[in-house]
JSON list of C-alpha atoms in Angstrom, two decimals:
[
{"chain": "A", "resi": 208, "resn": "UNK", "atom": "CA", "xyz": [115.83, 104.93, 50.89]},
{"chain": "A", "resi": 209, "resn": "UNK", "atom": "CA", "xyz": [119.50, 105.56, 51.15]},
{"chain": "A", "resi": 210, "resn": "UNK", "atom": "CA", "xyz": [120.73, 108.77, 52.80]},
{"chain": "A", "resi": 211, "resn": "UNK", "atom": "CA", "xyz": [121.87, 109.92, 49.37]},
{"chain": "A", "resi": 212, "resn": "UNK", "atom": "CA", "xyz": [118.34, 109.45, 48.00]},
{"chain": "A", "resi": 213, "resn": "UNK", "atom": "CA", "xyz": [116.83, 111.23, 51.01]},
{"chain": "A", "resi": 214, "resn": "UNK", "atom": "CA", "xyz": [119.27, 114.08, 50.47]},
{"chain": "A", "resi": 215, "resn": "UNK", "atom": "CA", "xyz": [118.31, 114.39, 46.81]},
{"chain": "A", "resi": 216, "resn": "UNK", "atom": "CA", "xyz": [114.58, 114.39, 47.67]},
{"chain": "A", "resi": 217, "resn": "UNK", "atom": "CA", "xyz": [115.00, 117.05, 50.38]},
{"chain": "A", "resi": 218, "resn": "UNK", "atom": "CA", "xyz": [117.80, 119.15, 48.93]},
{"chain": "A", "resi": 219, "resn": "UNK", "atom": "CA", "xyz": [120.26, 118.15, 51.67]},
{"chain": "A", "resi": 220, "resn": "UNK", "atom": "CA", "xyz": [123.72, 116.65, 51.53]},
{"chain": "A", "resi": 221, "resn": "UNK", "atom": "CA", "xyz": [124.04, 112.96, 52.37]},
{"chain": "A", "resi": 222, "resn": "UNK", "atom": "CA", "xyz": [125.62, 113.72, 55.75]},
{"chain": "A", "resi": 223, "resn": "UNK", "atom": "CA", "xyz": [122.95, 116.33, 56.60]},
{"chain": "A", "resi": 224, "resn": "UNK", "atom": "CA", "xyz": [120.21, 113.82, 55.70]},
{"chain": "A", "resi": 225, "resn": "UNK", "atom": "CA", "xyz": [121.87, 111.20, 57.89]},
{"chain": "A", "resi": 226, "resn": "UNK", "atom": "CA", "xyz": [122.10, 113.64, 60.83]},
{"chain": "A", "resi": 227, "resn": "UNK", "atom": "CA", "xyz": [118.44, 114.63, 60.50]},
{"chain": "A", "resi": 228, "resn": "UNK", "atom": "CA", "xyz": [117.30, 111.03, 60.39]},
{"chain": "A", "resi": 229, "resn": "UNK", "atom": "CA", "xyz": [119.45, 110.22, 63.44]},
{"chain": "A", "resi": 230, "resn": "UNK", "atom": "CA", "xyz": [117.91, 113.17, 65.35]},
{"chain": "A", "resi": 231, "resn": "UNK", "atom": "CA", "xyz": [114.40, 112.04, 64.40]},
{"chain": "A", "resi": 232, "resn": "UNK", "atom": "CA", "xyz": [115.22, 108.55, 65.69]},
{"chain": "A", "resi": 233, "resn": "UNK", "atom": "CA", "xyz": [116.61, 109.94, 68.95]},
{"chain": "A", "resi": 234, "resn": "UNK", "atom": "CA", "xyz": [113.51, 112.12, 69.49]},
{"chain": "A", "resi": 235, "resn": "UNK", "atom": "CA", "xyz": [111.27, 109.12, 68.89]},
{"chain": "A", "resi": 236, "resn": "UNK", "atom": "CA", "xyz": [109.67, 110.59, 65.76]},
{"chain": "A", "resi": 237, "resn": "UNK", "atom": "CA", "xyz": [110.89, 107.54, 63.84]},
{"chain": "A", "resi": 238, "resn": "UNK", "atom": "CA", "xyz": [109.89, 104.51, 65.86]},
{"chain": "A", "resi": 239, "resn": "UNK", "atom": "CA", "xyz": [111.64, 101.88, 63.78]},
{"chain": "A", "resi": 240, "resn": "UNK", "atom": "CA", "xyz": [111.99, 100.12, 60.48]},
{"chain": "A", "resi": 241, "resn": "UNK", "atom": "CA", "xyz": [110.30, 96.91, 59.44]},
{"chain": "A", "resi": 242, "resn": "UNK", "atom": "CA", "xyz": [109.41, 94.68, 56.53]},
{"chain": "A", "resi": 243, "resn": "UNK", "atom": "CA", "xyz": [105.81, 94.87, 55.28]},
{"chain": "A", "resi": 244, "resn": "UNK", "atom": "CA", "xyz": [104.63, 91.32, 54.75]},
{"chain": "A", "resi": 245, "resn": "UNK", "atom": "CA", "xyz": [101.71, 90.72, 52.38]},
{"chain": "A", "resi": 246, "resn": "UNK", "atom": "CA", "xyz": [99.32, 88.69, 54.57]},
{"chain": "A", "resi": 247, "resn": "UNK", "atom": "CA", "xyz": [97.80, 86.89, 51.58]},
{"chain": "A", "resi": 248, "resn": "UNK", "atom": "CA", "xyz": [101.28, 85.70, 50.58]},
{"chain": "A", "resi": 249, "resn": "UNK", "atom": "CA", "xyz": [101.46, 83.72, 53.82]},
{"chain": "A", "resi": 250, "resn": "UNK", "atom": "CA", "xyz": [97.91, 82.37, 53.70]},
{"chain": "A", "resi": 251, "resn": "UNK", "atom": "CA", "xyz": [96.14, 85.10, 55.67]},
{"chain": "A", "resi": 252, "resn": "UNK", "atom": "CA", "xyz": [93.46, 85.97, 53.13]},
{"chain": "A", "resi": 253, "resn": "UNK", "atom": "CA", "xyz": [90.94, 87.59, 55.48]},
{"chain": "A", "resi": 254, "resn": "UNK", "atom": "CA", "xyz": [91.30, 90.80, 57.47]},
{"chain": "A", "resi": 255, "resn": "UNK", "atom": "CA", "xyz": [88.61, 91.81, 59.96]},
{"chain": "A", "resi": 256, "resn": "UNK", "atom": "CA", "xyz": [88.00, 94.38, 62.64]},
{"chain": "A", "resi": 257, "resn": "UNK", "atom": "CA", "xyz": [86.52, 93.12, 65.89]},
{"chain": "A", "resi": 258, "resn": "UNK", "atom": "CA", "xyz": [85.07, 95.48, 68.46]},
{"chain": "A", "resi": 259, "resn": "UNK", "atom": "CA", "xyz": [85.03, 94.12, 71.99]},
{"chain": "A", "resi": 260, "resn": "UNK", "atom": "CA", "xyz": [83.35, 95.15, 75.21]},
{"chain": "A", "resi": 261, "resn": "UNK", "atom": "CA", "xyz": [83.25, 93.39, 78.57]},
{"chain": "A", "resi": 262, "resn": "UNK", "atom": "CA", "xyz": [80.20, 91.39, 79.61]},
{"chain": "A", "resi": 263, "resn": "UNK", "atom": "CA", "xyz": [80.33, 93.17, 82.97]},
{"chain": "A", "resi": 264, "resn": "UNK", "atom": "CA", "xyz": [80.95, 96.95, 82.91]},
{"chain": "A", "resi": 265, "resn": "UNK", "atom": "CA", "xyz": [82.81, 96.81, 86.25]},
{"chain": "A", "resi": 266, "resn": "UNK", "atom": "CA", "xyz": [85.22, 94.16, 84.92]},
{"chain": "A", "resi": 267, "resn": "UNK", "atom": "CA", "xyz": [88.94, 95.14, 85.12]},
{"chain": "A", "resi": 268, "resn": "UNK", "atom": "CA", "xyz": [90.18, 96.85, 81.96]},
{"chain": "A", "resi": 269, "resn": "UNK", "atom": "CA", "xyz": [93.00, 94.39, 81.24]},
{"chain": "A", "resi": 270, "resn": "UNK", "atom": "CA", "xyz": [91.83, 93.15, 77.84]},
{"chain": "A", "resi": 271, "resn": "UNK", "atom": "CA", "xyz": [94.96, 94.12, 75.87]},
{"chain": "A", "resi": 272, "resn": "UNK", "atom": "CA", "xyz": [97.10, 92.08, 78.28]},
{"chain": "A", "resi": 273, "resn": "UNK", "atom": "CA", "xyz": [94.72, 89.11, 78.22]},
{"chain": "A", "resi": 274, "resn": "UNK", "atom": "CA", "xyz": [94.63, 89.06, 74.42]},
{"chain": "A", "resi": 275, "resn": "UNK", "atom": "CA", "xyz": [98.32, 89.88, 73.77]},
{"chain": "A", "resi": 276, "resn": "UNK", "atom": "CA", "xyz": [99.30, 86.25, 73.10]},
{"chain": "A", "resi": 277, "resn": "UNK", "atom": "CA", "xyz": [96.74, 85.77, 70.31]},
{"chain": "A", "resi": 278, "resn": "UNK", "atom": "CA", "xyz": [98.94, 86.06, 67.23]},
{"chain": "A", "resi": 279, "resn": "UNK", "atom": "CA", "xyz": [96.07, 86.69, 64.80]},
{"chain": "A", "resi": 280, "resn": "UNK", "atom": "CA", "xyz": [95.48, 90.08, 66.47]},
{"chain": "A", "resi": 281, "resn": "UNK", "atom": "CA", "xyz": [97.80, 92.47, 64.63]},
{"chain": "A", "resi": 282, "resn": "UNK", "atom": "CA", "xyz": [96.57, 95.74, 66.20]},
{"chain": "A", "resi": 283, "resn": "UNK", "atom": "CA", "xyz": [94.61, 96.72, 69.31]},
{"chain": "A", "resi": 284, "resn": "UNK", "atom": "CA", "xyz": [93.12, 100.21, 69.63]},
{"chain": "A", "resi": 285, "resn": "UNK", "atom": "CA", "xyz": [91.45, 101.69, 72.72]},
{"chain": "A", "resi": 286, "resn": "UNK", "atom": "CA", "xyz": [88.39, 103.51, 71.35]},
{"chain": "A", "resi": 287, "resn": "UNK", "atom": "CA", "xyz": [85.58, 105.80, 72.45]},
{"chain": "A", "resi": 288, "resn": "UNK", "atom": "CA", "xyz": [82.01, 104.77, 71.75]},
{"chain": "A", "resi": 289, "resn": "UNK", "atom": "CA", "xyz": [80.04, 101.59, 72.32]},
{"chain": "A", "resi": 290, "resn": "UNK", "atom": "CA", "xyz": [83.09, 99.28, 72.32]},
{"chain": "A", "resi": 291, "resn": "UNK", "atom": "CA", "xyz": [86.16, 99.46, 74.56]},
{"chain": "A", "resi": 292, "resn": "UNK", "atom": "CA", "xyz": [88.70, 98.18, 72.04]},
{"chain": "A", "resi": 293, "resn": "UNK", "atom": "CA", "xyz": [88.93, 97.62, 68.31]},
{"chain": "A", "resi": 294, "resn": "UNK", "atom": "CA", "xyz": [91.08, 94.71, 67.15]},
{"chain": "A", "resi": 295, "resn": "UNK", "atom": "CA", "xyz": [92.49, 94.27, 63.67]},
{"chain": "A", "resi": 296, "resn": "UNK", "atom": "CA", "xyz": [92.94, 90.58, 62.90]},
{"chain": "A", "resi": 297, "resn": "UNK", "atom": "CA", "xyz": [94.27, 88.53, 59.99]},
{"chain": "A", "resi": 298, "resn": "UNK", "atom": "CA", "xyz": [93.21, 84.92, 59.43]},
{"chain": "A", "resi": 299, "resn": "UNK", "atom": "CA", "xyz": [93.06, 82.39, 56.63]},
{"chain": "A", "resi": 300, "resn": "UNK", "atom": "CA", "xyz": [89.28, 82.30, 56.10]},
{"chain": "A", "resi": 301, "resn": "UNK", "atom": "CA", "xyz": [85.87, 82.71, 57.72]},
{"chain": "A", "resi": 302, "resn": "UNK", "atom": "CA", "xyz": [86.16, 79.37, 59.53]},
{"chain": "A", "resi": 303, "resn": "UNK", "atom": "CA", "xyz": [89.40, 80.58, 61.14]},
{"chain": "A", "resi": 304, "resn": "UNK", "atom": "CA", "xyz": [87.68, 83.86, 62.05]},
{"chain": "A", "resi": 305, "resn": "UNK", "atom": "CA", "xyz": [84.89, 81.95, 63.76]},
{"chain": "A", "resi": 306, "resn": "UNK", "atom": "CA", "xyz": [87.42, 79.96, 65.82]},
{"chain": "A", "resi": 307, "resn": "UNK", "atom": "CA", "xyz": [89.29, 83.18, 66.66]},
{"chain": "A", "resi": 308, "resn": "UNK", "atom": "CA", "xyz": [86.10, 84.94, 67.79]},
{"chain": "A", "resi": 309, "resn": "UNK", "atom": "CA", "xyz": [85.34, 82.08, 70.20]},
{"chain": "A", "resi": 310, "resn": "UNK", "atom": "CA", "xyz": [88.88, 82.27, 71.55]},
{"chain": "A", "resi": 311, "resn": "UNK", "atom": "CA", "xyz": [88.74, 86.06, 72.03]},
{"chain": "A", "resi": 312, "resn": "UNK", "atom": "CA", "xyz": [85.40, 85.75, 73.85]},
{"chain": "A", "resi": 313, "resn": "UNK", "atom": "CA", "xyz": [86.75, 83.01, 76.13]},
{"chain": "A", "resi": 314, "resn": "UNK", "atom": "CA", "xyz": [90.14, 84.53, 76.89]},
{"chain": "A", "resi": 315, "resn": "UNK", "atom": "CA", "xyz": [88.93, 88.13, 77.12]},
{"chain": "A", "resi": 316, "resn": "UNK", "atom": "CA", "xyz": [85.57, 87.59, 78.77]},
{"chain": "A", "resi": 317, "resn": "UNK", "atom": "CA", "xyz": [84.06, 89.96, 76.21]},
{"chain": "A", "resi": 318, "resn": "UNK", "atom": "CA", "xyz": [81.33, 90.23, 73.62]},
{"chain": "A", "resi": 319, "resn": "UNK", "atom": "CA", "xyz": [82.41, 90.83, 70.03]},
{"chain": "A", "resi": 320, "resn": "UNK", "atom": "CA", "xyz": [81.13, 92.47, 66.88]},
{"chain": "A", "resi": 321, "resn": "UNK", "atom": "CA", "xyz": [82.96, 91.81, 63.60]},
{"chain": "A", "resi": 322, "resn": "UNK", "atom": "CA", "xyz": [83.45, 93.65, 60.33]},
{"chain": "A", "resi": 323, "resn": "UNK", "atom": "CA", "xyz": [85.15, 91.81, 57.47]},
{"chain": "A", "resi": 324, "resn": "UNK", "atom": "CA", "xyz": [87.40, 93.84, 55.16]},
{"chain": "A", "resi": 325, "resn": "UNK", "atom": "CA", "xyz": [86.49, 93.40, 51.49]},
{"chain": "A", "resi": 326, "resn": "UNK", "atom": "CA", "xyz": [89.41, 95.40, 50.07]},
{"chain": "A", "resi": 327, "resn": "UNK", "atom": "CA", "xyz": [92.04, 97.89, 51.21]},
{"chain": "A", "resi": 328, "resn": "UNK", "atom": "CA", "xyz": [92.36, 100.85, 48.81]},
{"chain": "A", "resi": 329, "resn": "UNK", "atom": "CA", "xyz": [95.18, 102.25, 50.99]},
{"chain": "A", "resi": 330, "resn": "UNK", "atom": "CA", "xyz": [96.72, 101.62, 54.39]},
{"chain": "A", "resi": 331, "resn": "UNK", "atom": "CA", "xyz": [99.48, 102.91, 56.67]},
{"chain": "A", "resi": 332, "resn": "UNK", "atom": "CA", "xyz": [99.76, 106.25, 54.94]},
{"chain": "A", "resi": 333, "resn": "UNK", "atom": "CA", "xyz": [102.33, 108.52, 56.54]},
{"chain": "A", "resi": 334, "resn": "UNK", "atom": "CA", "xyz": [100.95, 111.48, 58.47]},
{"chain": "A", "resi": 335, "resn": "UNK", "atom": "CA", "xyz": [100.92, 114.87, 56.76]},
{"chain": "A", "resi": 336, "resn": "UNK", "atom": "CA", "xyz": [103.89, 116.79, 58.10]}
]
């Protein structure tokens, strides 16, 4: 949105909207701006969540660093529960997912459990303010 549009939506002048946005950026409330790419438009038809846990419980907890270079992993969440981390991945198809799972197991030294996404009714909703 332009600052003029933000001002109209919030009842502020354009300059006041610009100042507020700038302050939010400086405070870190706005982390950045980016393009949202439709994964299916670039051949990534399948989204899955993969929970991982180390084979050995006393293994160093460096899995995010070990897996950082795997481009198919789009998000990595540290979680409570049975798994240590939950990975969101995007791949072309189930064959590509199978190859990715083998790679994650080898690179991360972890066991995996997968959930394939069938549809996404909504995603990345802004927090209620």
